XYZ file of C-alpha atoms in Angstrom:
729
model
C -0.136 0.034 0.101
C 1.483 3.492 -1.178
C 0.761 6.080 1.134
C 0.967 10.171 0.630
C 3.413 12.025 2.206
C 1.933 14.385 5.049
C 3.010 17.498 6.777
C 2.980 16.587 10.475
C 3.446 18.650 13.586
C 1.709 22.198 13.117
C 0.086 21.952 10.004
C -3.420 21.320 11.777
C -2.168 25.262 13.087
C -1.747 26.495 10.006
C -2.318 26.091 6.190
C 0.422 26.160 3.849
C 2.160 24.060 1.063
C 3.593 20.456 2.594
C 6.919 19.859 3.557
C 9.220 18.108 1.173
C 9.171 14.012 1.233
C 12.670 13.820 2.733
C 12.255 13.498 6.488
C 13.026 16.777 8.478
C 15.766 17.224 11.291
C 14.889 14.421 14.207
C 12.183 12.633 12.024
C 12.634 9.128 10.484
C 12.522 8.534 6.685
C 9.114 7.801 6.484
C 8.083 11.169 8.407
C 7.261 9.593 11.582
C 8.861 11.887 14.633
C 10.986 9.611 16.192
C 10.469 11.278 19.752
C 7.050 10.348 19.397
C 7.848 6.732 17.802
C 9.812 6.152 21.528
C 7.388 7.570 23.224
C 4.642 5.068 21.905
C 6.791 1.961 22.043
C 5.501 -0.770 24.696
C 7.733 -2.194 27.042
C 6.702 -5.908 28.351
C 6.804 -6.332 31.679
C 7.680 -2.931 32.445
C 5.774 -2.080 35.655
C 6.614 -5.663 37.592
C 10.487 -5.083 36.827
C 10.348 -1.910 38.196
C 8.725 -3.008 41.451
C 10.755 -6.196 41.568
C 13.828 -4.190 41.436
C 12.704 -1.440 43.666
C 12.096 -4.183 46.340
C 15.260 -5.959 45.874
C 16.949 -2.396 45.866
C 15.282 -1.401 49.155
C 15.644 -4.736 50.713
C 19.273 -4.295 49.998
C 19.654 -0.831 51.318
C 18.066 -1.620 54.616
C 19.756 -4.622 55.265
C 23.311 -2.694 54.562
C 22.221 0.245 56.848
C 21.002 -2.078 59.448
C 23.834 -4.262 59.904
C 26.519 -1.471 59.625
C 24.462 -0.134 63.379
C 23.191 3.116 61.478
C 19.819 4.587 62.020
C 17.378 4.528 59.294
C 15.609 7.713 59.865
C 17.136 10.890 62.281
C 15.586 11.177 65.744
C 15.278 14.356 67.949
C 13.510 17.385 66.860
C 14.576 17.222 63.065
C 12.928 13.531 62.726
C 9.965 14.470 64.334
C 9.939 17.800 62.593
C 10.244 15.943 59.312
C 7.322 13.485 60.207
C 4.881 16.382 60.861
C 5.805 17.975 57.585
C 5.218 14.679 55.544
C 1.883 13.805 57.906
C 0.827 17.392 56.975
C 1.518 16.996 53.075
C -0.251 13.505 53.379
C -3.462 14.623 54.893
C -3.619 17.736 52.119
C -3.207 14.609 49.743
C -5.888 12.824 51.016
C -8.282 15.679 51.749
C -8.205 16.790 48.312
C -7.981 13.672 46.923
C -5.218 14.400 44.565
C -3.819 11.832 42.517
C 0.085 10.837 41.755
C -0.269 9.959 38.777
C 2.199 11.537 35.718
C 4.251 14.038 37.496
C 3.368 13.250 41.020
C 3.365 16.195 43.542
C 5.591 19.074 43.507
C 5.365 19.037 47.955
C 6.414 15.461 48.019
C 9.285 15.759 45.710
C 10.762 18.608 46.613
C 10.940 17.138 50.425
C 12.334 13.887 49.223
C 14.889 15.745 47.666
C 15.719 17.742 50.677
C 16.318 14.454 52.857
C 18.275 12.720 50.123
C 20.886 15.901 50.141
C 20.745 15.777 53.917
C 20.736 11.948 55.101
C 20.897 10.015 52.062
C 18.549 7.744 49.880
C 17.447 5.413 52.571
C 15.518 8.003 54.802
C 14.310 9.996 51.648
C 13.076 6.467 50.540
C 10.622 6.381 53.676
C 9.567 9.306 53.232
C 8.301 8.666 49.890
C 6.784 5.280 50.898
C 5.321 6.736 53.586
C 3.652 8.857 51.350
C 2.550 7.024 48.837
C 1.586 4.056 51.313
C -0.773 6.383 53.496
C -2.059 8.185 50.240
C -2.826 4.798 48.393
C -4.457 3.371 52.008
C -6.442 6.422 51.722
C -7.878 5.174 48.536
C -8.286 1.427 48.723
C -8.833 0.808 45.085
C -5.602 2.944 43.779
C -3.347 0.427 45.922
C -1.654 -1.044 42.792
C -1.059 2.535 41.450
C 0.157 3.312 44.851
C 2.557 0.320 44.716
C 4.025 1.095 40.970
C 4.751 4.815 42.364
C 6.430 3.902 45.167
C 8.436 1.285 43.140
C 9.546 4.288 40.655
C 10.348 6.761 43.392
C 12.498 4.241 44.996
C 14.832 4.153 41.365
C 14.632 7.702 40.845
C 15.976 8.416 44.581
C 18.467 5.785 43.738
C 19.535 7.260 40.700
C 19.909 10.575 42.646
C 22.124 8.872 45.258
C 24.251 7.697 42.072
C 24.754 11.101 40.994
C 25.938 12.320 44.135
C 27.897 9.200 45.206
C 29.881 9.896 41.679
C 30.951 12.971 43.431
C 32.052 11.618 46.597
C 29.091 12.615 48.749
C 27.667 9.839 50.571
C 25.335 11.545 53.273
C 23.630 9.565 56.421
C 21.915 10.146 59.177
C 25.008 9.970 61.770
C 27.010 11.601 59.155
C 24.293 14.666 57.331
C 25.766 16.555 54.181
C 25.283 19.929 55.968
C 25.228 23.343 53.860
C 28.392 24.396 55.681
C 30.207 21.915 53.701
C 28.894 22.824 50.433
C 30.505 25.167 47.895
C 30.182 26.099 44.392
C 31.302 22.817 43.386
C 27.710 21.564 44.890
C 25.816 23.215 42.504
C 26.107 20.765 39.381
C 26.141 17.771 42.331
C 22.350 19.203 43.317
C 21.528 19.912 39.862
C 22.299 16.515 38.660
C 20.732 14.940 41.314
C 17.714 16.305 40.776
C 18.112 16.108 37.117
C 18.426 12.069 37.744
C 15.430 12.077 39.782
C 13.269 13.496 37.414
C 14.324 11.663 34.420
C 13.996 8.303 35.990
C 10.767 8.806 37.936
C 8.742 10.955 35.027
C 10.333 8.548 32.208
C 9.290 5.216 34.059
C 5.569 7.068 34.825
C 5.214 7.432 31.147
C 6.007 3.691 29.851
C 4.088 2.421 33.034
C 1.159 4.757 32.896
C 0.607 6.948 29.987
C -1.745 5.166 27.187
C 0.185 4.081 24.617
C -1.514 5.219 21.394
C 1.382 7.502 20.313
C 1.007 10.237 22.605
C -0.791 13.942 22.254
C 1.559 16.475 21.655
C -0.381 18.715 23.928
C -0.120 16.460 26.677
C 3.577 16.114 26.236
C 3.905 19.865 26.203
C 2.155 19.894 29.120
C 3.934 17.459 30.856
C 7.262 18.730 29.868
C 5.819 22.602 31.397
C 5.050 21.059 34.637
C 8.164 19.014 35.214
C 10.129 22.325 34.077
C 8.041 23.761 37.285
C 8.948 20.698 39.711
C 12.385 21.244 38.781
C 12.592 24.688 39.712
C 10.813 23.867 43.089
C 13.486 21.176 43.868
C 16.385 23.497 43.229
C 14.950 26.167 44.830
C 12.981 25.005 47.878
C 14.775 21.490 48.819
C 18.499 23.435 49.673
C 16.475 25.764 52.202
C 14.575 22.873 53.794
C 18.191 21.394 54.291
C 19.315 24.814 55.924
C 16.201 24.894 58.072
C 16.344 21.663 59.208
C 20.086 21.888 60.376
C 20.070 25.217 61.986
C 16.021 25.335 63.418
C 14.052 22.084 62.595
C 11.392 23.560 64.512
C 10.717 25.482 61.635
C 10.141 22.813 59.325
C 6.539 22.174 59.405
C 5.943 25.651 57.964
C 6.978 24.646 55.001
C 3.957 22.640 54.264
C 2.738 26.086 53.172
C 5.021 26.787 50.083
C 4.736 23.162 49.368
C 1.018 22.537 49.531
C 0.491 25.869 47.504
C 3.317 24.500 45.231
C 1.459 21.503 44.882
C -1.898 23.263 44.181
C -0.511 25.123 41.630
C 0.692 22.463 39.672
C -2.228 20.526 40.259
C -4.555 23.722 38.846
C -2.004 24.297 35.516
C -2.512 20.428 35.033
C -6.319 20.758 35.335
C -6.412 23.902 33.004
C -4.260 22.064 30.812
C -6.924 19.096 30.477
C -9.751 21.293 30.369
C -8.093 23.025 27.299
C -8.750 19.246 25.734
C -12.309 18.639 27.046
C -15.806 19.888 26.149
C -16.900 21.589 29.125
C -20.771 20.477 28.592
C -20.446 16.367 28.074
C -16.818 16.179 29.312
C -15.622 14.726 25.670
C -12.913 15.416 24.271
C -12.802 18.696 22.070
C -11.785 19.509 18.424
C -8.120 19.897 19.439
C -7.967 17.007 20.878
C -9.622 15.071 18.041
C -7.141 16.569 15.884
C -3.990 15.722 17.560
C -5.547 12.348 18.294
C -5.839 11.541 14.753
C -2.539 12.685 13.936
C -0.869 10.246 16.254
C -3.554 7.515 14.798
C -2.248 8.184 11.536
C 1.283 8.025 12.052
C 0.629 4.617 13.803
C -1.591 3.631 10.723
C 1.008 4.545 8.032
C 3.592 2.772 10.096
C 1.776 -0.541 9.701
C 0.484 -0.206 6.057
C -3.453 0.207 7.584
C -6.233 2.652 7.429
C -8.071 4.678 9.836
C -11.264 6.258 9.770
C -13.176 9.338 10.579
C -16.867 9.183 11.202
C -18.732 12.765 11.706
C -21.912 12.743 13.180
C -24.806 15.696 13.348
C -28.043 15.865 14.580
C -30.883 16.682 12.251
C -33.065 19.406 13.280
C -31.490 20.070 16.372
C -32.450 23.388 16.242
C -36.098 22.772 17.075
C -35.433 21.282 19.667
C -33.263 24.017 21.514
C -36.281 26.735 20.045
C -39.171 24.927 21.457
C -38.054 23.593 24.911
C -35.069 25.829 25.365
C -31.356 25.495 25.594
C -30.985 24.179 29.081
C -33.128 21.054 28.049
C -31.029 20.824 24.488
C -28.293 20.802 26.457
C -29.566 17.729 28.846
C -30.254 16.297 25.814
C -26.494 16.664 24.327
C -25.583 14.785 27.484
C -27.650 11.653 26.791
C -26.522 11.892 23.342
C -22.808 11.832 24.594
C -23.597 9.200 27.064
C -25.380 7.032 23.854
C -22.187 7.465 22.133
C -20.057 6.414 24.894
C -21.404 3.289 25.186
C -22.254 2.113 21.340
C -18.134 2.977 20.802
C -16.478 -0.071 19.082
C -13.389 -1.250 20.769
C -10.593 1.110 20.244
C -12.496 4.100 18.794
C -12.719 7.331 20.490
C -15.167 10.430 20.224
C -15.061 13.872 20.485
C -17.754 16.611 20.594
C -16.426 19.723 18.038
C -19.212 21.996 18.968
C -23.087 22.470 18.709
C -24.631 18.931 17.957
C -21.661 17.956 16.419
C -19.976 14.379 17.188
C -16.787 13.112 15.902
C -15.640 9.159 16.334
C -11.991 8.143 15.376
C -11.700 4.585 14.033
C -7.543 4.327 15.030
C -8.031 1.309 12.875
C -10.097 0.484 9.887
C -10.189 -2.689 7.529
C -11.967 -0.511 4.572
C -14.549 2.228 4.038
C -16.914 -0.160 3.926
C -16.315 -1.580 7.445
C -16.325 2.352 8.599
C -19.474 3.162 7.238
C -21.466 0.097 9.124
C -20.056 1.587 12.228
C -21.237 4.648 11.442
C -24.723 3.155 10.817
C -24.652 1.876 14.045
C -24.155 4.843 15.752
C -26.638 6.592 13.602
C -29.005 3.307 14.807
C -28.776 4.211 18.337
C -28.755 7.964 18.289
C -32.331 7.541 16.670
C -34.144 5.381 19.436
C -35.885 7.500 21.563
C -34.923 9.493 24.095
C -36.792 10.641 27.326
C -36.233 14.365 28.284
C -38.565 15.375 31.641
C -41.115 12.688 30.712
C -41.202 13.662 26.855
C -40.334 11.038 24.360
C -38.335 12.341 21.747
C -36.922 10.575 18.770
C -34.119 12.698 16.883
C -32.165 11.585 13.581
C -28.496 12.048 12.677
C -26.754 12.331 9.693
C -22.928 10.815 9.315
C -19.907 11.430 6.943
C -17.514 9.335 7.022
C -13.562 9.669 5.133
C -11.025 6.934 5.566
C -6.986 7.544 5.813
C -5.141 7.064 3.525
C -7.923 6.831 0.635
C -9.463 10.241 0.835
C -6.655 12.409 2.648
C -3.026 12.159 4.135
C -3.878 14.567 7.281
C -5.737 14.879 9.891
C -7.215 18.446 9.271
C -8.007 16.703 5.492
C -9.745 13.477 6.758
C -11.715 15.712 9.349
C -12.877 18.513 6.175
C -13.949 15.282 3.984
C -15.860 13.796 6.583
C -17.771 17.005 6.712
C -18.167 16.932 3.272
C -19.626 13.636 3.581
C -21.896 14.521 6.425
C -23.620 17.420 4.313
C -23.771 15.062 1.654
C -25.985 12.444 3.603
C -28.006 15.818 5.058
C -29.124 16.695 1.876
C -29.507 13.417 0.281
C -31.217 12.306 3.535
C -29.360 9.129 3.327
C -27.976 8.919 6.806
C -24.483 8.309 5.972
C -22.398 8.668 3.569
C -18.802 7.793 2.430
C -16.328 10.843 0.711
C -16.338 11.315 -2.656
C -14.043 13.292 -4.590
C -16.755 13.480 -7.397
C -18.962 15.233 -5.245
C -16.812 17.645 -3.293
C -16.733 21.129 -5.086
C -13.483 22.150 -2.685
C -10.665 19.887 -4.115
C -8.327 22.046 -6.608
C -8.983 20.045 -9.309
C -13.134 20.772 -8.858
C -12.378 24.596 -8.423
C -10.713 24.618 -11.644
C -13.702 22.982 -13.277
C -15.611 25.490 -11.402
C -14.296 28.704 -12.932
C -14.084 26.754 -16.281
C -18.042 26.004 -15.976
C -18.123 29.884 -15.501
C -16.060 31.117 -18.701
C -17.718 28.452 -20.459
C -21.626 29.732 -19.592
C -20.119 33.129 -20.255
C -18.843 31.922 -23.638
C -22.140 30.268 -24.217
C -20.037 26.860 -24.630
C -22.827 24.784 -22.411
C -24.948 23.176 -24.937
C -28.590 21.998 -24.596
C -29.521 18.227 -26.066
C -33.557 17.356 -26.121
C -34.489 13.635 -25.527
C -37.878 13.144 -26.391
C -40.807 12.008 -24.244
C -43.268 9.761 -26.375
C -46.565 8.114 -25.562
C -47.414 4.599 -26.354
C -49.956 5.482 -29.223
C -46.886 7.222 -30.972
C -47.482 11.120 -30.133
C -44.908 13.170 -28.657
C -45.636 14.256 -25.123
C -42.522 16.562 -24.854
C -38.892 16.648 -25.146
C -36.340 17.386 -21.715
C -33.447 19.895 -21.515
C -30.369 18.236 -20.960
C -27.622 20.397 -20.164
C -24.279 19.018 -22.245
C -20.928 20.679 -22.083
C -17.373 19.482 -23.675
C -14.552 20.822 -21.979
C -11.776 22.420 -24.167
C -8.692 19.968 -22.651
C -11.084 17.253 -20.521
C -13.472 16.482 -23.205
C -16.936 15.680 -22.478
C -17.593 16.677 -18.684
C -20.584 14.057 -17.180
C -23.338 16.295 -15.941
C -23.572 14.619 -12.862
C -20.405 16.074 -12.284
C -20.818 19.720 -12.929
C -23.893 20.323 -11.949
C -22.636 19.055 -8.459
C -20.366 21.792 -8.640
C -22.808 24.301 -9.803
C -24.953 23.076 -7.099
C -22.480 23.351 -4.133
C -20.712 26.726 -5.108
C -23.592 28.852 -5.802
C -23.333 28.519 -9.695
C -26.790 26.908 -9.987
C -28.595 29.842 -10.531
C -26.371 31.097 -13.138
C -26.847 27.439 -14.614
C -30.630 27.719 -14.268
C -30.813 31.122 -15.891
C -28.607 29.962 -18.940
C -30.561 26.673 -19.542
C -34.247 28.261 -19.150
C -32.954 31.277 -21.624
C -31.578 28.597 -23.829
C -34.305 26.464 -24.054
C -37.289 28.958 -24.199
C -34.830 30.828 -27.161
C -35.293 27.241 -28.963
C -39.331 26.604 -28.265
C -39.558 29.967 -29.943
C -37.477 28.808 -32.794
C -39.224 25.748 -33.000
C -42.729 27.339 -32.682
C -41.863 29.789 -35.565
C -41.284 26.739 -37.824
C -44.647 25.241 -36.562
C -43.425 22.471 -34.187
C -45.311 23.197 -30.838
C -43.735 20.695 -28.873
C -43.507 21.534 -24.818
C -40.140 21.652 -23.345
C -39.257 20.299 -19.960
C -36.131 21.839 -17.900
C -35.076 20.402 -14.656
C -34.658 23.517 -11.724
C -32.858 22.496 -8.408
C -34.716 23.334 -5.086
C -32.418 26.295 -4.645
C -33.709 27.644 -7.682
C -37.378 27.687 -6.211
C -36.053 28.801 -2.644
C -34.493 31.978 -4.584
C -37.157 34.747 -4.039
C -38.345 36.327 -7.351
C -37.888 32.830 -9.464
C -41.599 32.723 -10.593
C -41.324 36.309 -11.603
C -37.783 35.779 -13.329
C -39.275 32.623 -15.121
C -42.555 34.634 -16.310
C -40.497 37.330 -17.690
C -38.363 35.187 -19.723
C -41.563 33.592 -21.636
C -43.053 36.785 -21.712
C -39.805 37.940 -23.829
C -39.431 34.846 -26.053
C -43.313 34.995 -26.659
C -43.438 31.808 -25.493
C -47.075 30.651 -24.026
C -46.731 29.194 -20.235
C -48.142 25.993 -21.449
C -45.218 25.589 -23.337
C -42.911 25.143 -20.428
C -42.345 22.267 -17.817
C -40.338 22.520 -14.826
C -39.140 19.310 -13.615
C -38.556 19.167 -9.498
C -38.008 16.971 -7.020
C -39.381 16.571 -3.957
C -36.521 17.778 -1.812
C -37.710 21.193 -2.825
C -40.088 21.080 0.700
C -37.132 19.910 2.839
C -35.511 23.145 3.625
C -37.964 25.802 3.707
C -41.591 24.529 2.633
C -43.546 27.528 2.861
C -41.611 29.415 0.365
C -41.086 26.780 -2.034
C -44.981 26.489 -1.738
C -45.569 29.960 -2.605
C -43.152 29.875 -5.402
C -44.263 26.595 -6.955
C -47.928 28.201 -6.549
C -46.950 31.092 -8.263
C -45.479 29.567 -11.109
C -48.590 27.203 -11.582
C -50.480 30.521 -11.473
C -48.459 31.749 -14.605
C -49.350 28.930 -16.329
C -46.174 26.821 -16.033
C -46.658 22.928 -15.621
C -44.701 20.606 -12.752
C -43.628 17.408 -12.993
C -42.272 15.337 -10.456
C -38.805 14.018 -11.540
C -36.861 11.131 -9.351
C -39.974 9.561 -7.591
C -39.568 6.789 -5.508
C -36.261 7.807 -4.438
C -36.536 10.045 -1.851
C -37.934 9.514 2.173
C -41.519 11.408 1.819
C -42.816 10.990 -1.563
C -45.878 9.918 -0.639
C -46.560 12.608 1.680
C -45.164 15.299 -0.511
C -47.009 14.718 -3.366
C -50.485 16.018 -2.573
C -48.444 19.287 -1.761
C -46.770 19.602 -4.747
C -48.493 21.435 -7.444
C -47.941 18.646 -10.146
C -49.377 17.781 -13.036
C -46.991 14.965 -14.211
C -45.099 12.267 -12.494
C -41.422 10.512 -13.778
C -40.976 7.056 -12.157
C -36.938 7.148 -11.667
C -35.073 5.061 -14.010
C -33.914 2.549 -11.029
C -37.171 1.026 -11.150
C -37.223 0.970 -14.412
C -33.990 -1.021 -15.337
C -35.219 -4.222 -14.158
C -38.856 -3.904 -14.491
C -38.750 -6.968 -17.072
C -36.873 -8.865 -14.875
C -38.022 -8.197 -11.144
C -41.119 -8.805 -9.711
C -41.152 -6.290 -6.874
C -39.789 -3.374 -9.222
C -42.933 -4.235 -11.463
C -45.042 -4.124 -8.734
C -43.634 -0.687 -7.092
C -44.484 0.795 -10.916
C -47.840 -0.792 -10.995
C -48.536 0.996 -7.461
C -46.914 4.387 -8.584
C -49.060 4.343 -11.861
C -52.058 3.466 -9.850
C -51.590 5.998 -7.017
C -50.657 8.803 -9.688
C -53.780 8.147 -12.001
C -56.169 8.176 -8.483
C -54.515 12.099 -8.555
C -55.051 12.992 -11.921
C -51.250 12.897 -12.844
C -49.276 11.593 -15.965
C -46.971 9.077 -15.794
C -43.365 9.031 -17.493
C -41.330 6.184 -16.990
C -37.412 7.257 -17.378
C -34.664 4.955 -18.806
C -36.314 2.787 -21.247
C -33.994 0.873 -23.105
C -35.479 -2.433 -24.735
C -38.967 -3.567 -26.074
C -39.611 -6.104 -23.047
C -39.533 -2.682 -20.878
C -41.622 -1.015 -23.204
C -44.337 -3.612 -23.115
C -44.594 -3.891 -19.721
C -45.215 -0.314 -19.240
C -47.962 -0.316 -21.323
C -49.468 -3.467 -20.009
C -49.003 -1.543 -16.317
C -50.775 1.834 -17.425
C -47.560 4.052 -18.026
C -48.289 6.880 -19.689
C -45.379 8.104 -21.425
C -41.821 6.850 -22.365
C -38.257 8.111 -22.420
C -35.345 6.527 -22.679
C -32.681 4.952 -25.252
C -35.143 2.908 -26.995
C -37.341 6.021 -28.246
C -33.860 8.256 -28.522
C -31.081 9.619 -26.978
C -30.746 13.403 -25.943
C -30.172 15.356 -29.579
C -28.699 18.789 -30.127
C -30.902 20.984 -31.051
C -30.156 20.482 -35.128
C -31.135 16.764 -34.652
C -34.203 17.346 -32.558
C -35.466 19.393 -35.360
C -35.154 16.858 -38.101
C -36.715 14.225 -35.511
C -39.774 16.266 -34.875
C -39.852 17.014 -38.499
C -39.859 13.437 -39.225
C -42.586 12.625 -36.586
C -45.239 15.004 -38.291
C -44.424 13.586 -41.776
C -42.643 16.897 -43.000
C -39.105 16.885 -44.768
C -36.121 17.428 -42.857
C -34.504 20.735 -43.272
C -31.273 20.625 -45.353
C -29.198 21.313 -42.807
C -30.093 18.802 -40.268
C -27.568 16.511 -38.999
C -28.357 12.399 -39.606
C -31.446 12.229 -36.962
C -32.841 9.022 -35.094
C -35.699 8.141 -37.377
C -38.603 6.791 -35.543
C -39.900 2.916 -36.075
C -43.553 1.984 -36.193
C -45.607 1.877 -33.073
C -43.204 5.395 -32.034
C -40.081 3.037 -31.732
C -36.750 4.380 -32.517
C -35.537 2.038 -35.839
C -33.892 -1.181 -34.545
C -30.360 -1.320 -33.720
C -30.307 2.760 -32.958
C -28.790 3.315 -29.585
C -27.440 6.801 -28.292
C -25.903 8.593 -25.278
C -27.330 8.148 -21.485
C -29.860 11.107 -20.940
C -28.019 12.067 -18.241
């Protein structure tokens, strides 16, 4: 599997040109940061090894001290003062419920280093163990964690003691390392001892307790900043504790105030750093965390040659809940949604709230886009079950978009953007879940270039209209449908679905509709001047129908070209009623008031066709080609077509079947009572000259001299055998 090179690090904070493929300093050849690779390594049996090593070292140290006739801890005023200070720190930790995970406590570290400098590693270890054991006993469910912390502290203190021993410093209870013996040479000794303690304890804690998911950059930066503060506290306070212990030990308990203040400041800093990665309402991760975690997941998937996926979920019509029940009720509803997502997540997946009613689910490893789509459908299904809110049962729907690495994007922000594109496509199509498709994304560089070319083609009149006939079973022509065709000077023929989707997503659709209407009505006027009075149908999008003044502009064009309103038919889909039903109803009523006929296109592909059918002022219903294609071999499709024809006729509507390509389908449709057909069997969409010749041939008039070779009709309104053309759409 070949992957695209990705710009890592800070690309999610800025936009710019990707870095070269060559690895920057500090990164491995495939682009993954070496430090992050090291941080994400798993060390088997590390926790047990640390505990066992610490136990052996502590036992050996205590045996050596006891067998040598030395004291384990100082007695007298200094010993009791240290004991009281330790008790105050323990009480503070227990009372506030502070956890000593990753980073420990500044108070305990400063006290431990001070005793190490003065009395050696055994007394320092005993103080550290006292803190760990007492805090662990207060929280019984954390005894395993307390055991690991105690073992790590023992090894860290041992490493610091070895640094002091390297300089010939061997403090003990009987022979303390008093400040009076310190000189400038003591500074590097203290610095190295503190550095060794920090390095060993923080490294071991990271590998034992940190999640093995690549490590998050923000967490790592926060941890490093916090350890810098701890180091400053150790250097600033520990020597002062030593001085006071030697000259005025009764004052040692007063150090509890600055030590506890230091500990609180570090805890608050940690909490604030974590809050920056959490959503304050639901407690889920936020957008920043998601992007950073996605970077880590993509790096891991890239290393293993696997796929990752991002699922973006948005609640449909959630705004109506806020407007009806209030924002507090909406917040409680979001809490329930967050809980459902947590419990429904597959193993290894992680969820974040991006804001409002938008959530994201990261699948660090996905077998395929299809498997990611299945997960998304399952999550959408969970969110669609009834919710209870203050005794009111609510049923919400959700839409989800899926983007997969490396198929759709090679970096975190691009994956999120493409999932967003797919999610809005699911909303527009009301399909529930959509996987990203580049052909439906109007924001790729290629499609943005195509958008500019389409705009210039409209200005230059290079977009053409071809006309496909609709024919009744008695051979009469019911009308022609105007279909857009565009031949790009470099790309060649561009599929209509592609450039129409670009126009709809970019705001160019009204311009394209104006162009099509103007061109079609001009052609209708020319045909009428030649005695050909066939009506023409033009497709309009929901955006056109929702545009203010659309009905008036259509009426003005009809008047300008001298074409009666009955000669124009507008083909719409039921989606015109989904966004702003009142505006759509007003526009459609105004159009029918002018005499323009309406046709409901793509019937059967939506979700509420039967409901909307009575609300739309249409005179014709077109059965989608997806039902017609297998009509002759699929009994279910045949039954759907039969029911549709009966329903339409009961409402006084004509029925046209699209996509008719063979004689057998023609016969079945006629038997089912369909009124007219459209498709390759009758004729492909033809340019104006061929359509003119085709119409004249149907009327029995000789074709004009300039006409090209038309598709001549066969008997009973069917084309001559063997005629085929390009698809209508």
